[in-house]
mmCIF file of C-alpha atoms in Angstrom:
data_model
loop_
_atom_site.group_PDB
_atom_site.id
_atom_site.type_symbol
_atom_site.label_atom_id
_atom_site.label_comp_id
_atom_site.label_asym_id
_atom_site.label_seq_id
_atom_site.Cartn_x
_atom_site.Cartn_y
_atom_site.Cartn_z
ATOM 1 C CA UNK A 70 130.525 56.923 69.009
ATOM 2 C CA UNK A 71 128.632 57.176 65.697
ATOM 3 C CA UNK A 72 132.397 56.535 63.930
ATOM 4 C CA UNK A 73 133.804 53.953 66.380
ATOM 5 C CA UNK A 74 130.262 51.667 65.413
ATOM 6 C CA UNK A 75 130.889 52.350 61.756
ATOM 7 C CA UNK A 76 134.172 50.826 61.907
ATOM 8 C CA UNK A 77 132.994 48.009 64.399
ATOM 9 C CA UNK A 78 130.560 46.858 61.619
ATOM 10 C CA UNK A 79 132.720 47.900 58.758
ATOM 11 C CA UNK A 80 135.440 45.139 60.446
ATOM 12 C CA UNK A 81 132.707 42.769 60.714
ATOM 13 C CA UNK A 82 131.438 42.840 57.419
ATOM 14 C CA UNK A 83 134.778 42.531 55.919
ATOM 15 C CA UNK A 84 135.619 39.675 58.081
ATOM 16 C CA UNK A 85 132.364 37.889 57.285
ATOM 17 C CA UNK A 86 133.325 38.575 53.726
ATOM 18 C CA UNK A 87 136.886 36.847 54.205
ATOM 19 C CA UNK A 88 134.886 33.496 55.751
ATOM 20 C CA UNK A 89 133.004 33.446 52.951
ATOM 21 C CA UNK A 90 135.539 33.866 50.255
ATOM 22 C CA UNK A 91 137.898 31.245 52.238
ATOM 23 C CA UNK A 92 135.098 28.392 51.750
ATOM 24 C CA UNK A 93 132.591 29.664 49.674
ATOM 25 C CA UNK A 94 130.585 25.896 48.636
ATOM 26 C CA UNK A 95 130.267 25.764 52.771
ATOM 27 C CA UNK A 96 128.748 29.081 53.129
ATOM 28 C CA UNK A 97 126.231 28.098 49.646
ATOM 29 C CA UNK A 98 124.835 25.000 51.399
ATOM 30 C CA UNK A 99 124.676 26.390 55.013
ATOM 31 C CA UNK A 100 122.806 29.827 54.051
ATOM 32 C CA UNK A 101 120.537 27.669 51.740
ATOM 33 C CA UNK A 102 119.421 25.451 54.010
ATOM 34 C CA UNK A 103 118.750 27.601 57.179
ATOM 35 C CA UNK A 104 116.995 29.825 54.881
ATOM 36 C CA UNK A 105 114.725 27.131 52.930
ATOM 37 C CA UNK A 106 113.600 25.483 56.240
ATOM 38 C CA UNK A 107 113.237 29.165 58.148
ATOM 39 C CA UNK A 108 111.107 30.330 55.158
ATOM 40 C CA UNK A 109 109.300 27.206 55.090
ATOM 41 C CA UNK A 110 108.472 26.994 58.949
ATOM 42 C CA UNK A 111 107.410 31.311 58.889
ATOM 43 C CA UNK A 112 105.132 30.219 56.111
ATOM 44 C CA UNK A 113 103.159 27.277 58.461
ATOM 45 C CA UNK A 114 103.198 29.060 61.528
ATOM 46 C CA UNK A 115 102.686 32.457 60.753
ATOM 47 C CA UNK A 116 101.114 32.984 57.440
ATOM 48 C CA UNK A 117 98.925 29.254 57.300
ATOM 49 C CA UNK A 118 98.467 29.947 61.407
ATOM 50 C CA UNK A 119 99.185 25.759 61.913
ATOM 51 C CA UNK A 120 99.448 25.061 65.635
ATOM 52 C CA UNK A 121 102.457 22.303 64.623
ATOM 53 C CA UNK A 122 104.778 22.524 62.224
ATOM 54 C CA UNK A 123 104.469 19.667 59.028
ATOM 55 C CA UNK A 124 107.641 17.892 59.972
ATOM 56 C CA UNK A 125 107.541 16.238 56.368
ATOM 57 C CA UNK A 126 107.036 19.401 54.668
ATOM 58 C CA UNK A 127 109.990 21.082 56.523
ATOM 59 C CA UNK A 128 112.147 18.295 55.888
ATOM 60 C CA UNK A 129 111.392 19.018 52.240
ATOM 61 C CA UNK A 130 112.572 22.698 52.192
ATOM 62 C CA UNK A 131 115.456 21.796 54.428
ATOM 63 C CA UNK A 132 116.490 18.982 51.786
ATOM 64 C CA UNK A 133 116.064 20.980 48.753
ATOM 65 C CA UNK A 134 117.336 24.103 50.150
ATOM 66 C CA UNK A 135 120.755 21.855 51.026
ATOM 67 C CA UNK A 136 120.735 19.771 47.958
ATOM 68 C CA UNK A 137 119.807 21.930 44.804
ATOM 69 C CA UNK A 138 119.905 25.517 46.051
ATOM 70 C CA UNK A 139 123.176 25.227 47.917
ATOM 71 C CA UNK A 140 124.858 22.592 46.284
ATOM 72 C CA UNK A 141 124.094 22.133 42.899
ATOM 73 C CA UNK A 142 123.359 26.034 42.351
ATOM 74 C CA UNK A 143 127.055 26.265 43.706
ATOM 75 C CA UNK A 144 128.622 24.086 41.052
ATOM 76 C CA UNK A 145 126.079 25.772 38.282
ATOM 77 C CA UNK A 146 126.728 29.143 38.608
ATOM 78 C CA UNK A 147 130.413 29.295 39.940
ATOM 79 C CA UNK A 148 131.451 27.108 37.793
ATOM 80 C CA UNK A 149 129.330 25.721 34.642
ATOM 81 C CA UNK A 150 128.068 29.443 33.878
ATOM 82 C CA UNK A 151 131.526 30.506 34.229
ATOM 83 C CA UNK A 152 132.833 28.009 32.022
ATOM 84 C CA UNK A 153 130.388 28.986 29.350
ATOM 85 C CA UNK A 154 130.028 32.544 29.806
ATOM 86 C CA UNK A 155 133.137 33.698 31.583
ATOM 87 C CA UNK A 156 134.007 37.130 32.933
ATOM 88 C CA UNK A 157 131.884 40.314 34.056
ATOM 89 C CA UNK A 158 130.922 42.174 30.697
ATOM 90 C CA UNK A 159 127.123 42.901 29.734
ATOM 91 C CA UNK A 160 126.792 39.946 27.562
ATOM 92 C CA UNK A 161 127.923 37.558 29.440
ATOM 93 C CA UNK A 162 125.972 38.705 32.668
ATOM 94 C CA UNK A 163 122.710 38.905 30.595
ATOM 95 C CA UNK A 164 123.294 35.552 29.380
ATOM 96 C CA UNK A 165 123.741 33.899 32.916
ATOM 97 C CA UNK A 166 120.180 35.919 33.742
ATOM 98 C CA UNK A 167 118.685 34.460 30.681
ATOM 99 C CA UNK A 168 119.723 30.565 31.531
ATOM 100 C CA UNK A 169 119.004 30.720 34.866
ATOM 101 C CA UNK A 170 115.340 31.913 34.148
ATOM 102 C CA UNK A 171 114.617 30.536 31.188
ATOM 103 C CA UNK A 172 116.877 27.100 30.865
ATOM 104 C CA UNK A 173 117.978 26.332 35.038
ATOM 105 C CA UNK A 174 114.969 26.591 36.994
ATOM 106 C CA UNK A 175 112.110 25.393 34.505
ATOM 107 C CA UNK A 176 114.660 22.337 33.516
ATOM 108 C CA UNK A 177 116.215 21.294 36.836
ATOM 109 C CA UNK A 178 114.631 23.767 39.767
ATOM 110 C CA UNK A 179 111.299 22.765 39.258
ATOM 111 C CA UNK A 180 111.717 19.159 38.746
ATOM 112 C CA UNK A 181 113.985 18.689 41.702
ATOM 113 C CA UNK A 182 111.934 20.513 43.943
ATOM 114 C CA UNK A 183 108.804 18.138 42.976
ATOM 115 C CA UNK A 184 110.729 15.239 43.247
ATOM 116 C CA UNK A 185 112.195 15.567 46.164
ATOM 117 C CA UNK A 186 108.608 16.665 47.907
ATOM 118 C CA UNK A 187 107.251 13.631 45.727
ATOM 119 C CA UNK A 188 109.946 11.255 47.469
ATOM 120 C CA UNK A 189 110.052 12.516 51.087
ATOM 121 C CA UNK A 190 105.642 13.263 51.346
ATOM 122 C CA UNK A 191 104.842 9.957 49.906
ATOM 123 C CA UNK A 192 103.564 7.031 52.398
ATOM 124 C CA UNK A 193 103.258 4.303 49.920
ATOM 125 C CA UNK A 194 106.255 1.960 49.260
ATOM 126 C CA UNK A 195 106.348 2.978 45.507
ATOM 127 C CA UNK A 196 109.803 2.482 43.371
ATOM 128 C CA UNK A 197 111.932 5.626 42.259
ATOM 129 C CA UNK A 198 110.615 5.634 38.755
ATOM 130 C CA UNK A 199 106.778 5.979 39.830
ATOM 131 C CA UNK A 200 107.592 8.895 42.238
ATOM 132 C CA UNK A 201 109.905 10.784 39.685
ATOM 133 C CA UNK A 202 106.731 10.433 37.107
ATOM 134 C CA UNK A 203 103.855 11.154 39.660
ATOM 135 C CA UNK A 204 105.902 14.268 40.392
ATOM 136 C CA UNK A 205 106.580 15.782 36.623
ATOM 137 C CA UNK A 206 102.900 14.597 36.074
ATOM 138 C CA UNK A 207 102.322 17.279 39.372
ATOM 139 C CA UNK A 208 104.950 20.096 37.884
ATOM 140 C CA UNK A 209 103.304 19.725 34.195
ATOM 141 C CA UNK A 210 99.913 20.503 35.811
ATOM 142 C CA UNK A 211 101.295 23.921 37.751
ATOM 143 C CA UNK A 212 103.968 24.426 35.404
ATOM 144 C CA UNK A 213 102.876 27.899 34.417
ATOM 145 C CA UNK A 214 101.768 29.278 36.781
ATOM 146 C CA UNK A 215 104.983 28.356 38.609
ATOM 147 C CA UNK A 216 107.344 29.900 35.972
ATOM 148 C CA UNK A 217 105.471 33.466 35.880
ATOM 149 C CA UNK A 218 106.086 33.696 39.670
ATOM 150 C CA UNK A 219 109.850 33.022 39.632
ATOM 151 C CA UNK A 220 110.426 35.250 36.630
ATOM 152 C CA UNK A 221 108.323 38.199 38.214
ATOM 153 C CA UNK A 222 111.327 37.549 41.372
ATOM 154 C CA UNK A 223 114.287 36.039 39.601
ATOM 155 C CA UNK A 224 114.458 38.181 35.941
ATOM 156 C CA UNK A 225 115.144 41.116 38.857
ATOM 157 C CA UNK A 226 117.195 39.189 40.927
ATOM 158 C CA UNK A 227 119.585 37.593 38.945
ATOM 159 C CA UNK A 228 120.620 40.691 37.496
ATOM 160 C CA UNK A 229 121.848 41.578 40.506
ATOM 161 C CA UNK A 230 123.272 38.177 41.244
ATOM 162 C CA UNK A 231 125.369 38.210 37.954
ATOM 163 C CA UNK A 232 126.125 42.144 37.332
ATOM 164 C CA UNK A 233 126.727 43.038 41.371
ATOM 165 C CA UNK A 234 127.934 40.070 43.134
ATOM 166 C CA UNK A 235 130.916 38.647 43.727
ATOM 167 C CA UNK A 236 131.176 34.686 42.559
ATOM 168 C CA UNK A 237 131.364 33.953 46.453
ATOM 169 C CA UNK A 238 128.449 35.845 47.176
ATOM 170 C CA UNK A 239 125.773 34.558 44.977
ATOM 171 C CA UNK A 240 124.071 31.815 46.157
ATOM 172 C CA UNK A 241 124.220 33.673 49.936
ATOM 173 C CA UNK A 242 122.668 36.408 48.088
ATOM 174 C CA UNK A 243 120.098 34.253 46.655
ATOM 175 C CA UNK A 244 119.560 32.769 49.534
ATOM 176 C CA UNK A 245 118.489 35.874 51.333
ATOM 177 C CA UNK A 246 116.663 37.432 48.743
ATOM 178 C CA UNK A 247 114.705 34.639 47.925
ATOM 179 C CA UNK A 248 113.284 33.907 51.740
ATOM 180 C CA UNK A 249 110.274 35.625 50.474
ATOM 181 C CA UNK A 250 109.923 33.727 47.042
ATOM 182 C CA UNK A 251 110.255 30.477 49.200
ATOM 183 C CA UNK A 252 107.576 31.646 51.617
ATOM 184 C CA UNK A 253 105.556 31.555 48.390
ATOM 185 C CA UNK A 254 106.758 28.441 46.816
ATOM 186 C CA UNK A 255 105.989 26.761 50.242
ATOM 187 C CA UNK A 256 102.730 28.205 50.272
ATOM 188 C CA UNK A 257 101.707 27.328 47.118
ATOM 189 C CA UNK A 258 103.265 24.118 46.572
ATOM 190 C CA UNK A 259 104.497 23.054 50.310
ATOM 191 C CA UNK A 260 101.105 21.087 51.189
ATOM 192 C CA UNK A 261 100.350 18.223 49.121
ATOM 193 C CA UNK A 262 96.917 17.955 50.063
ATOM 194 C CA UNK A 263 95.875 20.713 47.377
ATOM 195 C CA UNK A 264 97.301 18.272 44.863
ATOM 196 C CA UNK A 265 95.743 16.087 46.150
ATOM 197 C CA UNK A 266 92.094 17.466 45.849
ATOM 198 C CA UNK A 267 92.884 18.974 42.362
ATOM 199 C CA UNK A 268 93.742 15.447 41.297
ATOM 200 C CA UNK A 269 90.612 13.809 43.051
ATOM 201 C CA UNK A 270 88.629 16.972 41.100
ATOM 202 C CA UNK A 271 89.982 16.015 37.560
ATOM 203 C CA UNK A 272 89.465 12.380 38.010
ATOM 204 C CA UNK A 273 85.559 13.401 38.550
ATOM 205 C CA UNK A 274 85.112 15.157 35.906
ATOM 206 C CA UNK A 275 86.876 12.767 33.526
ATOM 207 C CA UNK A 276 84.797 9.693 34.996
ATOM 208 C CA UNK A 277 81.779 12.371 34.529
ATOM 209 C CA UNK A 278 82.343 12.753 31.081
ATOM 210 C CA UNK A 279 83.437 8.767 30.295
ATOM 211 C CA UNK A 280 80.009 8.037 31.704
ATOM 212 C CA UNK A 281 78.309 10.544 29.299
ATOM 213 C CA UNK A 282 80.107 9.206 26.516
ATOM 214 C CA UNK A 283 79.313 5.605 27.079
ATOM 215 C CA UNK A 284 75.339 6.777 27.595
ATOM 216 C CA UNK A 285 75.211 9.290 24.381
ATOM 217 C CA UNK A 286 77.213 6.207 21.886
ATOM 218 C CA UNK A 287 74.243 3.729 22.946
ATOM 219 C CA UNK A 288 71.601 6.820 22.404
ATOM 220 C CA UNK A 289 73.475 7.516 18.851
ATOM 221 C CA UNK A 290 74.349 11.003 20.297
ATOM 222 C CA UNK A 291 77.358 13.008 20.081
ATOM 223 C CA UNK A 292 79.545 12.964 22.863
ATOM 224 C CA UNK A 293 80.489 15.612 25.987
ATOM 225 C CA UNK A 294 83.494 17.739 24.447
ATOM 226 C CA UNK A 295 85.854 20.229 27.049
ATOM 227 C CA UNK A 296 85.824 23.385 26.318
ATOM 228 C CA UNK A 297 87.582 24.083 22.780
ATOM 229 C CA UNK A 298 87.494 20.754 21.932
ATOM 230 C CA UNK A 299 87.076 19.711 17.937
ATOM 231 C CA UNK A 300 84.173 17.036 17.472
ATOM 232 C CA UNK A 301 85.622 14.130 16.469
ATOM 233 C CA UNK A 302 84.532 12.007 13.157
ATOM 234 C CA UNK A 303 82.771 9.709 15.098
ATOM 235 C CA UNK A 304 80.496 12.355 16.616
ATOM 236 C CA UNK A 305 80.232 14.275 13.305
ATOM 237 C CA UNK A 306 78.840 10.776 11.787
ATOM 238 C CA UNK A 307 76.363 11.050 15.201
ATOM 239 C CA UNK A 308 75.342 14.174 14.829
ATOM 240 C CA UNK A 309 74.239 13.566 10.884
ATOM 241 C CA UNK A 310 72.144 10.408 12.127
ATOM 242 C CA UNK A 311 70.467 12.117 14.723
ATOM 243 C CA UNK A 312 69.587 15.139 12.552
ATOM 244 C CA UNK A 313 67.404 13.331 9.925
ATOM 245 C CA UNK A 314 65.945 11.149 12.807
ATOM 246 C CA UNK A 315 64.750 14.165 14.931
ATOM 247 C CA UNK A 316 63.678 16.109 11.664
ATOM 248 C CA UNK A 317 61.482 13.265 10.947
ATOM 249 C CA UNK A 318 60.034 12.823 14.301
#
C-alpha cells in the first residue's frame, strides 16, 4: 500500500511538473496571485483578528502579486538574469542572489509595491505623477527597515531559487516560500492608516518646531535643533548676542 501511494504521488508530482514546464509564465502569474491575496487575507483575518476583510487592501496584494511577482519577476529572472548571467555555475548563481537582493527588489519591488497600494488605497482624484511621488515619499520613510526584512528571507531564499531550481520552477517556488514574508509585508505595510498617523505625527512636530523658531528669532534666541543637528550660522550669531546680554543682566 505504502509503495502503490509512493508511486501515486510520484506520478502526480511529475505530471504537475510537466504542466508547469509546458507553460511556465501561466503557472508564475497564477501561483503569485493566489498566494499574494491568500497571504494577504490570513494576515487580516487571522493574525489582525478583522471581522471583514479590507477589500482595497486585498485587491492590492492580488494586483501586485499578478503584476510584479508573477509577471514581471517571470520576464526578470527567466530571462534578463539569464541573459546576463547565463548557465548554472557558482558565479553566476551568486550573482542572480546578489541582484535580486541588492539591485531588483530595493529598485523595482519596493517601488511597485508602494505604488500600486498608493494608486488602488487612494480616494482623492489625484493625477499619476502625485501618487507615484506620495508613494516613494512613503517607501523612502520605511525604506530600511523594509530592506533588512527581505534580506533576512530572500539572501536564504534565492540561493535556493538560483542554485536548486529549475528556470520553470522559480517564481512557483517563490511564491510558496514567500507566503510567510507576504504575511509580513501585509502586516507591516498592508494598512495605510499607520502611514497615515506617522505622517500626521511628523507634520506635528515640524509645525512644533516652526513655531519655536519663529518665537526664539523675535526673542534673539537660538533655534529648536533635531537631534544631531549642527547649529546653523544664524543661531551661532544668536547665541553670541544673547551671551553678553545675559552676562550683563
Amino acid at each position: 500500500l505504502e509503495d502503490s501511494m509512493y508511486e501515486a504521488s510520484h506520478r502526480l508530482a511529475a505530471r504537475l511538473n510537466r504542466l508547469l514546464a509546458s507553460r511556465p509564465f501561466a503557472a508564475a502569474v497564477t501561483f503569485s496571485t493566489v498566494k499574494a491575496g491568500a497571504a494577504d487575507a490570513f494576515t487580516q483575518s487571522a493574525l489582525e483578528g478583522r471581522a471583514a476583510v479590507d477589500r482595497d487592501r486585498l485587491s492590492v496584494f492580488i494586483v501586485f502579486g499578478c503584476l510584479y511577482q508573477g509577471a514581471f519577476q517571470y520576464l526578470l529572472w527567466n530571462r534578463g538574469f539569464e541573459r546576463i548571467w547565463p548557465g548554472a555555475t557558482f558565479r553566476a548563481g551568486l550573482s542572480k542572489v546578489a541582484a535580486t537582493n541588492v539591485v531588483s527588489d530595493p529598485v523595482f519591488f519596493f517601488p511597485a509595491f508602494y505604488i500600486i497600494r498608493q494608486a488602488l488605497t487612494t480616494k482623492e482624484d489625484v493625477g499619476f505623477r502625485e501618487v507615484v511621488s506620495t508613494a516613494l515619499r512613503k517607501y523612502w520613510q520605511n525604506c530600511y527597515q523594509d530592506w533588512m526584512a527581505g534580506w533576512c528571507v530572500w539572501i536564504p531564499g534565492h540561493c535556493i531559487t538560483y542554485f536548486v531550481m529549475p528556470m520553470h520552477l522559480r517564481v512557483p517556488w517563490a511564491a510558496t516560500a514567500s507566503f510567510s514574508y507576504i504575511c509580513l509585508l501585509s502586516y507591516l505595510r498592508g494598512d495605510v492608516t499607520q502611514d497615515a498617523t506617522k505622517e500626521l505625527e511628523q507634520d506635528v512636530a515640524e509645525d512644533v518646531r516652526q513655531n519655536a523658531l519663529q518665537e526664539n528669532c523675535f526673542k534673539g534666541k537660538p533655534s529648536p535643533r533635531r537631534p544631531g543637528e549642527v547649529l546653523s550660522a544664524q543661531d551661532r550669531r544668536s547665541t553670541a548676542v544673547v551671551g553678553p546680554a545675559a552676562a550683563a543682566s
